[in-house]
Amino acid sequence: MIGDSIRRVGLEEARALPFLKQPVFLLFLMAFAMPMTFATWSALLNNFVIEVADFTGVEIGWLHTVREIPGFLAVGVIFLIIYVREQVLGLASLVLLGAASAVTAYFPSFGGLLLLTLLSSIGFHYYETVNQSLQLQWIEKERAPKVLGWLTAAGSLASLLSYGALVLTWKTFDLSYEFVYMASGGITVAIAVFAFFYFPQFEAPNPQVKKMILRRRYWLYYALQFVSGARRQIFIVFAAFMMVEHFGFEVHEVTALFLINYVANMIIAPLVGNAIHKYGERNMLIVEYTGLSLVFLAYGGIYYFGWGLMVGAALYVMNHLFFSMAFAIKTYFQKIAAPEDIAPTAAVAFTINHIAAVFLPAGLGYLWVVSQVSVFVLAAGMAITSLVLSALIPRHPMPGHETIFASARTRAQIGAAE
């Protein structure tokens, strides 16, 4: 197995290492490295494809459909970890993400952007799948909400630095798309290569099942992932595109908006982690989905009622803040999962999360040019569906008590059933 030549350290032994050598620090380093590329790619994308590649809603829809294909195929991680350690696969995926993003601006054609988007997306989605698995394996259940909150804040810090640099230097130094893409991608590659050689291979106490599994008792987790993926795609594809197409935002203005988002996330994410720990996943997800339903309806109001730029910018920030609560789905799964199921279920869930993402962006791209309001009303309907599903989570989820319908008898039978 690739990675066996590097020293292996069990999680118990790792706790005695200096903090800068511990698994949680590696998670923080990876959480910082990924947004350095992805945040820059996101900030530049809409301006780049409109100004350089002459995209419309149709082309941007197809690009995001291609971007989500690797997410749909994330189940392939299960077969890769037979031969490659999860830790190594996660770092290799970061290298692919950074390298493909670095050369994006050198291929400004429709075909070139589709190819590089596909490659960078393979890196992004395989990294995200493995990263979620490692987080849930390496972090104790009682600490998970708080630590995941801080990991989210670390990612927001990386995005903040990326966006801040763009805001301060894009106009001042007349930067090119080529330079910025190359610099951000190079930083991610450098961090991933450093982490590969600096850290030992960490061994979780529970060997992971290395085959695809679908368990009936995880059905609510699968459903939450499916609807969440569909709803998030509408936001990712069309919310920022609206700011450029409808309000005429330039690169530094879009980046400034992203900057506000991540300053807010740095502050809010740790608080959300504490709130999940105190009030439970169900209550926090209900707050998230109620807020998102109202925000998406208000997006439609921008077109229907002619609301102005400040309303659009405020809604964009609010949308990000509600999304910061989404890691409650992760901690819900951690509480109900068998320890050996974490890696294969993370891969299956990531695929489920991206089922709608493969066809929604392209299909809604055509709807967008006819009725922007309809796109956001559809997103609101998905948020309401998530709200209903989140109400089915019990206050204290555990194996055998995955939904409010599970009985004490089910909990007693869980061992025999699986």
Short mmCIF file of C-alpha atoms in Angstrom, two decimals:
data_model
loop_
_atom_site.label_atom_id
_atom_site.label_comp_id
_atom_site.label_asym_id
_atom_site.label_seq_id
_atom_site.Cartn_x
_atom_site.Cartn_y
_atom_site.Cartn_z
CA MET A 1 0.00 0.00 0.00
CA ILE A 2 1.32 3.44 -0.95
CA GLY A 3 2.47 5.24 2.20
CA ASP A 4 3.71 2.15 4.06
CA SER A 5 7.34 3.29 3.80
CA ILE A 6 6.65 6.28 6.08
CA ARG A 7 6.61 5.74 9.86
CA ARG A 8 3.20 4.75 11.19
CA VAL A 9 1.87 6.10 14.50
CA GLY A 10 -1.31 5.09 16.32
CA LEU A 11 -3.71 7.81 17.46
CA GLU A 12 -2.99 7.11 21.14
CA GLU A 13 0.75 7.39 20.52
CA ALA A 14 0.21 10.52 18.40
CA ARG A 15 -1.30 12.38 21.37
CA ALA A 16 2.15 12.31 23.01
CA LEU A 17 3.76 14.03 20.01
CA PRO A 18 4.29 17.80 19.91
CA PHE A 19 1.12 19.56 18.75
CA LEU A 20 2.71 20.48 15.41
CA LYS A 21 3.14 16.76 14.68
CA GLN A 22 -0.32 15.62 15.80
CA PRO A 23 -3.18 14.51 13.50
CA VAL A 24 -5.34 17.50 14.38
CA PHE A 25 -2.60 19.88 13.20
CA LEU A 26 -2.43 18.02 9.89
CA LEU A 27 -6.20 18.47 9.58
CA PHE A 28 -5.76 22.20 10.24
CA LEU A 29 -2.96 22.41 7.67
CA MET A 30 -5.06 20.65 5.01
CA ALA A 31 -8.09 22.78 5.91
CA PHE A 32 -5.89 25.83 5.28
CA ALA A 33 -4.27 24.53 2.07
CA MET A 34 -7.40 23.66 0.10
CA PRO A 35 -9.10 27.11 0.18
CA MET A 36 -5.91 28.84 -0.94
CA THR A 37 -6.63 27.39 -4.37
CA PHE A 38 -10.38 26.90 -4.32
CA ALA A 39 -11.18 30.36 -2.91
CA THR A 40 -9.07 32.04 -5.57
CA TRP A 41 -10.57 29.90 -8.32
CA SER A 42 -14.07 30.80 -7.11
CA ALA A 43 -13.32 34.51 -6.79
CA LEU A 44 -11.91 34.80 -10.31
CA LEU A 45 -14.09 32.30 -12.14
CA ASN A 46 -17.17 34.33 -13.01
CA ASN A 47 -15.21 37.38 -14.16
CA PHE A 48 -12.72 35.19 -16.06
CA VAL A 49 -15.35 33.22 -17.97
CA ILE A 50 -17.39 36.33 -18.80
CA GLU A 51 -14.50 38.68 -19.69
CA VAL A 52 -12.09 36.20 -21.31
CA ALA A 53 -14.07 33.12 -22.35
CA ASP A 54 -17.34 34.95 -23.19
CA PHE A 55 -19.58 32.54 -21.23
CA THR A 56 -23.33 32.86 -20.80
CA GLY A 57 -25.54 31.05 -18.28
CA VAL A 58 -25.54 28.01 -20.58
CA GLU A 59 -21.74 27.59 -20.63
CA ILE A 60 -21.33 28.28 -16.90
CA GLY A 61 -24.01 25.66 -16.23
CA TRP A 62 -22.13 23.07 -18.28
CA LEU A 63 -18.83 23.96 -16.61
CA HIS A 64 -20.30 23.37 -13.17
CA THR A 65 -21.91 20.15 -14.32
CA VAL A 66 -18.47 18.89 -15.40
CA ARG A 67 -17.05 20.15 -12.10
CA GLU A 68 -19.48 17.97 -10.18
CA ILE A 69 -18.90 14.72 -12.10
CA PRO A 70 -15.94 13.71 -9.86
CA GLY A 71 -18.15 14.33 -6.83
CA PHE A 72 -20.65 11.88 -8.25
CA LEU A 73 -17.79 9.40 -8.72
CA ALA A 74 -16.37 9.95 -5.22
CA VAL A 75 -17.38 6.39 -4.40
CA GLY A 76 -14.18 5.44 -6.26
CA VAL A 77 -12.28 6.47 -3.13
CA ILE A 78 -13.38 3.17 -1.57
CA PHE A 79 -11.39 1.24 -4.17
CA LEU A 80 -8.38 3.58 -4.08
CA ILE A 81 -7.89 3.18 -0.33
CA ILE A 82 -7.29 -0.52 -0.90
CA TYR A 83 -3.95 0.50 -2.42
CA VAL A 84 -3.34 4.03 -1.10
CA ARG A 85 -3.59 5.17 2.51
CA GLU A 86 -6.30 7.75 3.10
CA GLN A 87 -3.80 10.28 4.42
CA VAL A 88 -1.64 9.92 1.30
CA LEU A 89 -4.65 10.04 -1.00
CA GLY A 90 -5.87 13.24 0.62
CA LEU A 91 -2.52 14.98 0.13
CA ALA A 92 -2.15 13.71 -3.45
CA SER A 93 -5.63 15.05 -4.20
CA LEU A 94 -4.56 18.47 -2.90
CA VAL A 95 -1.58 18.40 -5.29
CA LEU A 96 -3.87 17.65 -8.24
CA LEU A 97 -6.28 20.41 -7.21
CA GLY A 98 -3.49 22.98 -6.92
CA ALA A 99 -1.65 21.98 -10.09
CA ALA A 100 -4.74 21.97 -12.33
CA SER A 101 -5.98 25.28 -10.95
CA ALA A 102 -2.54 26.86 -11.41
CA VAL A 103 -2.69 26.58 -15.21
CA THR A 104 -6.40 27.43 -15.64
CA ALA A 105 -5.85 30.87 -17.16
CA TYR A 106 -3.63 29.46 -19.92
CA PHE A 107 -6.61 27.59 -21.43
CA PRO A 108 -9.41 30.18 -21.86
CA SER A 109 -11.46 28.14 -24.34
CA PHE A 110 -14.65 26.26 -23.49
CA GLY A 111 -12.95 22.88 -24.01
CA GLY A 112 -9.80 23.87 -22.12
CA LEU A 113 -11.74 25.14 -19.13
CA LEU A 114 -13.89 22.01 -19.04
CA LEU A 115 -10.80 19.77 -19.00
CA LEU A 116 -8.92 21.69 -16.29
CA THR A 117 -12.08 22.06 -14.24
CA LEU A 118 -12.54 18.28 -14.41
CA LEU A 119 -8.95 17.65 -13.24
CA SER A 120 -9.05 20.18 -10.41
CA SER A 121 -12.45 18.87 -9.40
CA ILE A 122 -11.12 15.32 -9.10
CA GLY A 123 -8.55 16.68 -6.68
CA PHE A 124 -11.10 18.75 -4.77
CA HIS A 125 -13.78 16.10 -4.40
CA TYR A 126 -11.43 13.23 -3.57
CA TYR A 127 -9.72 15.45 -1.01
CA GLU A 128 -13.06 16.42 0.54
CA THR A 129 -14.19 12.79 0.73
CA VAL A 130 -11.00 11.60 2.42
CA ASN A 131 -10.79 14.68 4.63
CA GLN A 132 -14.28 14.09 6.01
CA SER A 133 -13.40 10.48 6.73
CA LEU A 134 -10.15 11.40 8.50
CA GLN A 135 -11.85 14.09 10.57
CA LEU A 136 -14.46 11.66 11.88
CA GLN A 137 -11.85 8.95 12.54
CA TRP A 138 -9.24 11.17 14.19
CA ILE A 139 -11.43 13.46 16.32
CA GLU A 140 -13.23 12.13 19.39
CA LYS A 141 -17.04 12.32 19.26
CA GLU A 142 -17.33 14.58 22.29
CA ARG A 143 -14.88 17.10 20.78
CA ALA A 144 -15.99 16.84 17.15
CA PRO A 145 -18.46 19.78 16.91
CA LYS A 146 -16.01 22.21 18.51
CA VAL A 147 -12.97 21.00 16.55
CA LEU A 148 -14.89 20.99 13.26
CA GLY A 149 -15.94 24.56 14.03
CA TRP A 150 -12.29 25.56 14.39
CA LEU A 151 -11.33 23.64 11.24
CA THR A 152 -14.02 25.57 9.37
CA ALA A 153 -12.57 28.78 10.80
CA ALA A 154 -9.09 27.74 9.58
CA GLY A 155 -10.46 27.29 6.07
CA SER A 156 -12.12 30.68 6.34
CA LEU A 157 -8.79 32.22 7.38
CA ALA A 158 -7.12 30.80 4.26
CA SER A 159 -9.92 32.15 2.10
CA LEU A 160 -9.69 35.48 3.92
CA LEU A 161 -5.98 35.76 3.17
CA SER A 162 -6.55 34.79 -0.45
CA TYR A 163 -9.40 37.25 -0.95
CA GLY A 164 -7.64 39.99 1.03
CA ALA A 165 -4.58 39.71 -1.18
CA LEU A 166 -6.79 39.94 -4.28
CA VAL A 167 -8.66 42.99 -3.04
CA LEU A 168 -5.44 44.82 -2.14
CA THR A 169 -3.36 43.87 -5.17
CA TRP A 170 -5.66 43.16 -8.16
CA LYS A 171 -6.12 46.80 -9.18
CA THR A 172 -3.01 48.18 -7.48
CA PHE A 173 -0.55 45.96 -9.32
CA ASP A 174 -2.73 45.23 -12.35
CA LEU A 175 -2.43 41.49 -11.75
CA SER A 176 -3.17 38.99 -14.47
CA TYR A 177 -5.39 35.93 -14.20
CA GLU A 178 -2.34 33.80 -15.11
CA PHE A 179 -0.25 35.09 -12.19
CA VAL A 180 -2.97 34.77 -9.55
CA TYR A 181 -4.05 31.26 -10.55
CA MET A 182 -0.42 30.10 -10.65
CA ALA A 183 0.44 31.60 -7.26
CA SER A 184 -2.59 30.22 -5.42
CA GLY A 185 -2.29 26.75 -6.94
CA GLY A 186 1.44 26.65 -6.20
CA ILE A 187 0.88 27.41 -2.52
CA THR A 188 -1.54 24.49 -2.17
CA VAL A 189 0.88 22.11 -3.92
CA ALA A 190 3.76 23.25 -1.67
CA ILE A 191 1.77 22.73 1.54
CA ALA A 192 0.62 19.25 0.47
CA VAL A 193 4.14 18.12 -0.45
CA PHE A 194 5.50 19.46 2.84
CA ALA A 195 2.80 17.66 4.84
CA PHE A 196 3.52 14.36 3.09
CA PHE A 197 7.14 14.34 4.27
CA TYR A 198 6.66 16.10 7.62
CA PHE A 199 3.95 13.97 9.24
CA PRO A 200 4.03 10.24 10.07
CA GLN A 201 1.21 8.00 8.83
CA PHE A 202 -1.49 8.08 11.52
CA GLU A 203 -3.30 4.81 12.27
CA ALA A 204 -6.91 4.93 13.47
CA PRO A 205 -7.86 2.10 15.88
CA ASN A 206 -10.71 0.82 13.68
CA PRO A 207 -9.72 -0.55 10.23
CA GLN A 208 -12.10 0.79 7.60
CA VAL A 209 -14.35 -1.38 5.44
CA LYS A 210 -12.91 -1.20 1.91
CA LYS A 211 -16.06 -1.90 -0.06
CA MET A 212 -19.19 0.05 -0.91
CA ILE A 213 -21.85 -0.21 1.78
CA LEU A 214 -25.40 1.10 2.00
CA ARG A 215 -27.05 0.61 5.37
CA ARG A 216 -30.76 1.09 5.86
CA ARG A 217 -30.25 2.75 9.23
CA TYR A 218 -28.26 5.58 7.58
CA TRP A 219 -31.16 6.52 5.28
CA LEU A 220 -31.78 9.94 6.87
CA TYR A 221 -28.10 10.85 6.54
CA TYR A 222 -28.23 9.88 2.84
CA ALA A 223 -31.39 11.95 2.31
CA LEU A 224 -29.90 15.00 4.00
CA GLN A 225 -26.81 14.68 1.81
CA PHE A 226 -28.83 14.40 -1.40
CA VAL A 227 -30.99 17.47 -0.83
CA SER A 228 -28.07 19.46 0.59
CA GLY A 229 -26.02 18.79 -2.54
CA ALA A 230 -28.81 19.84 -4.87
CA ARG A 231 -29.53 23.04 -2.97
CA ARG A 232 -25.88 24.02 -2.58
CA GLN A 233 -25.28 23.70 -6.32
CA ILE A 234 -27.84 26.38 -7.08
CA PHE A 235 -26.09 28.74 -4.70
CA ILE A 236 -22.56 27.95 -5.89
CA VAL A 237 -23.40 28.24 -9.58
CA PHE A 238 -25.90 31.07 -9.75
CA ALA A 239 -25.58 33.35 -6.70
CA ALA A 240 -22.10 34.70 -7.52
CA PHE A 241 -22.89 34.58 -11.25
CA MET A 242 -25.87 36.85 -10.50
CA MET A 243 -23.63 39.38 -8.76
CA VAL A 244 -21.49 39.68 -11.89
CA GLU A 245 -24.18 39.36 -14.57
CA HIS A 246 -26.99 41.33 -12.90
CA PHE A 247 -25.10 43.88 -10.81
CA GLY A 248 -21.88 44.14 -12.88
CA PHE A 249 -19.45 43.29 -10.07
CA GLU A 250 -15.75 43.38 -11.00
CA VAL A 251 -13.08 40.95 -9.67
CA HIS A 252 -12.07 43.06 -6.68
CA GLU A 253 -15.75 43.70 -5.79
CA VAL A 254 -16.70 40.00 -5.93
CA THR A 255 -13.60 39.23 -3.88
CA ALA A 256 -14.51 41.89 -1.31
CA LEU A 257 -17.89 40.21 -0.90
CA PHE A 258 -16.20 36.84 -0.40
CA LEU A 259 -13.88 38.54 2.09
CA ILE A 260 -16.82 39.66 4.22
CA ASN A 261 -18.19 36.11 4.11
CA TYR A 262 -15.05 34.55 5.46
CA VAL A 263 -14.44 37.15 8.16
CA ALA A 264 -17.94 36.35 9.36
CA ASN A 265 -17.31 32.59 9.09
CA MET A 266 -14.08 32.83 11.09
CA ILE A 267 -16.08 34.36 13.92
CA ILE A 268 -19.27 32.33 13.57
CA ALA A 269 -17.96 28.79 12.84
CA PRO A 270 -16.43 28.13 16.31
CA LEU A 271 -19.62 29.51 17.89
CA VAL A 272 -21.68 27.18 15.71
CA GLY A 273 -19.52 24.26 16.85
CA ASN A 274 -20.21 25.16 20.47
CA ALA A 275 -23.91 25.54 19.72
CA ILE A 276 -24.08 22.11 18.05
CA HIS A 277 -22.37 20.62 21.09
CA LYS A 278 -24.87 22.35 23.42
CA TYR A 279 -28.17 22.23 21.51
CA GLY A 280 -27.68 19.24 19.19
CA GLU A 281 -27.58 18.69 15.46
CA ARG A 282 -31.35 18.74 14.94
CA ASN A 283 -31.90 22.20 16.38
CA MET A 284 -28.98 23.77 14.53
CA LEU A 285 -29.99 22.24 11.20
CA ILE A 286 -33.54 23.50 11.68
CA VAL A 287 -32.14 27.01 12.16
CA GLU A 288 -29.96 26.63 9.07
CA TYR A 289 -32.69 25.38 6.74
CA THR A 290 -35.28 27.89 7.94
CA GLY A 291 -32.83 30.69 7.23
CA LEU A 292 -31.85 29.30 3.83
CA SER A 293 -35.49 28.96 2.77
CA LEU A 294 -36.07 32.65 3.42
CA VAL A 295 -32.78 33.70 1.78
CA PHE A 296 -33.49 31.82 -1.45
CA LEU A 297 -36.99 33.29 -1.68
CA ALA A 298 -35.45 36.73 -1.18
CA TYR A 299 -32.98 36.03 -4.03
CA GLY A 300 -35.97 35.58 -6.30
CA GLY A 301 -37.28 38.92 -5.01
CA ILE A 302 -34.23 40.66 -6.47
CA TYR A 303 -35.54 39.91 -9.95
CA TYR A 304 -39.27 40.00 -9.18
CA PHE A 305 -39.29 43.23 -7.16
CA GLY A 306 -36.13 44.84 -8.53
CA TRP A 307 -34.29 44.97 -5.21
CA GLY A 308 -30.86 46.58 -5.42
CA LEU A 309 -27.22 45.63 -5.05
CA MET A 310 -27.03 46.00 -1.27
CA VAL A 311 -29.87 43.51 -0.80
CA GLY A 312 -28.11 41.02 -3.08
CA ALA A 313 -24.80 41.42 -1.22
CA ALA A 314 -26.48 41.06 2.19
CA LEU A 315 -28.30 37.90 1.10
CA TYR A 316 -25.06 36.43 -0.22
CA VAL A 317 -23.36 36.92 3.16
CA MET A 318 -26.36 35.54 5.06
CA ASN A 319 -26.38 32.48 2.79
CA HIS A 320 -22.76 31.73 3.68
CA LEU A 321 -23.44 32.13 7.39
CA PHE A 322 -26.28 29.61 7.30
CA PHE A 323 -24.12 27.21 5.28
CA SER A 324 -21.54 27.34 8.10
CA MET A 325 -23.91 25.22 10.19
CA ALA A 326 -23.86 22.36 7.68
CA PHE A 327 -21.11 20.38 9.42
CA ALA A 328 -23.80 19.34 11.90
CA ILE A 329 -24.64 16.66 9.29
CA LYS A 330 -21.10 15.28 9.75
CA THR A 331 -21.35 15.09 13.54
CA TYR A 332 -24.83 13.53 13.27
CA PHE A 333 -23.35 10.75 11.13
CA GLN A 334 -20.37 10.33 13.48
CA LYS A 335 -22.79 9.70 16.35
CA ILE A 336 -24.84 7.03 14.53
CA ALA A 337 -22.07 5.29 12.55
CA ALA A 338 -20.15 2.12 13.26
CA PRO A 339 -16.47 3.23 13.45
CA GLU A 340 -15.43 0.95 10.57
CA ASP A 341 -18.13 2.42 8.30
CA ILE A 342 -16.81 5.98 8.27
CA ALA A 343 -14.54 5.88 5.18
CA PRO A 344 -16.83 3.90 2.83
CA THR A 345 -19.93 5.81 3.95
CA ALA A 346 -18.17 9.15 3.48
CA ALA A 347 -17.46 8.15 -0.13
CA VAL A 348 -21.00 6.90 -0.75
CA ALA A 349 -22.49 10.01 0.87
CA PHE A 350 -20.32 12.28 -1.26
CA THR A 351 -21.60 10.50 -4.35
CA ILE A 352 -25.19 10.86 -3.16
CA ASN A 353 -24.53 14.53 -2.43
CA HIS A 354 -23.55 15.00 -6.07
CA ILE A 355 -26.26 13.02 -7.86
CA ALA A 356 -28.33 16.14 -8.52
CA ALA A 357 -25.18 18.24 -9.00
CA VAL A 358 -24.34 16.41 -12.22
CA PHE A 359 -27.48 17.46 -14.07
CA LEU A 360 -28.81 20.48 -12.13
CA PRO A 361 -26.25 23.16 -13.19
CA ALA A 362 -26.61 22.43 -16.92
CA GLY A 363 -30.37 22.05 -16.76
CA LEU A 364 -30.86 25.14 -14.64
CA GLY A 365 -28.50 27.07 -16.92
CA TYR A 366 -31.19 26.87 -19.59
CA LEU A 367 -33.90 27.79 -17.06
CA TRP A 368 -31.76 30.72 -15.89
CA VAL A 369 -31.87 32.46 -19.27
CA VAL A 370 -35.68 32.21 -19.19
CA SER A 371 -36.54 32.82 -15.50
CA GLN A 372 -33.97 33.56 -12.81
CA VAL A 373 -36.74 33.73 -10.20
CA SER A 374 -37.71 30.11 -10.86
CA VAL A 375 -34.16 28.92 -10.13
CA PHE A 376 -34.16 30.45 -6.67
CA VAL A 377 -37.72 29.34 -5.87
CA LEU A 378 -36.61 25.78 -6.65
CA ALA A 379 -33.68 26.21 -4.24
CA ALA A 380 -36.08 27.43 -1.53
CA GLY A 381 -38.19 24.30 -2.04
CA MET A 382 -35.10 22.15 -1.51
CA ALA A 383 -34.24 24.04 1.69
CA ILE A 384 -37.77 23.42 3.00
CA THR A 385 -37.35 19.71 2.21
CA SER A 386 -34.11 19.69 4.22
CA LEU A 387 -35.95 21.42 7.06
CA VAL A 388 -38.53 18.63 7.18
CA LEU A 389 -35.82 15.95 7.11
CA SER A 390 -33.78 17.61 9.88
CA ALA A 391 -36.83 17.48 12.17
CA LEU A 392 -36.53 13.66 12.03
CA ILE A 393 -33.13 13.69 13.79
CA PRO A 394 -33.44 12.70 17.47
CA ARG A 395 -32.08 15.02 20.16
CA HIS A 396 -29.43 12.45 21.09
CA PRO A 397 -28.66 10.33 17.99
CA MET A 398 -26.75 7.07 18.44
CA PRO A 399 -26.46 3.65 16.78
CA GLY A 400 -29.95 2.20 16.76
CA HIS A 401 -31.51 5.60 17.41
CA GLU A 402 -30.80 7.31 14.10
CA THR A 403 -34.24 8.93 13.66
CA ILE A 404 -37.16 9.88 15.87
CA PHE A 405 -38.88 6.71 14.64
CA ALA A 406 -36.20 4.35 16.00
CA SER A 407 -37.25 2.36 19.06
CA ALA A 408 -35.42 0.94 22.04
CA ARG A 409 -35.94 -2.51 20.51
CA THR A 410 -34.13 -1.34 17.37
CA ARG A 411 -31.18 -0.24 19.47
CA ALA A 412 -31.08 -3.64 21.15
CA GLN A 413 -31.12 -5.42 17.80
CA ILE A 414 -28.50 -3.28 16.01
CA GLY A 415 -25.65 -5.66 16.79
CA ALA A 416 -27.50 -8.69 15.41
CA ALA A 417 -28.68 -6.81 12.33
CA GLU A 418 -25.19 -5.78 11.25
#
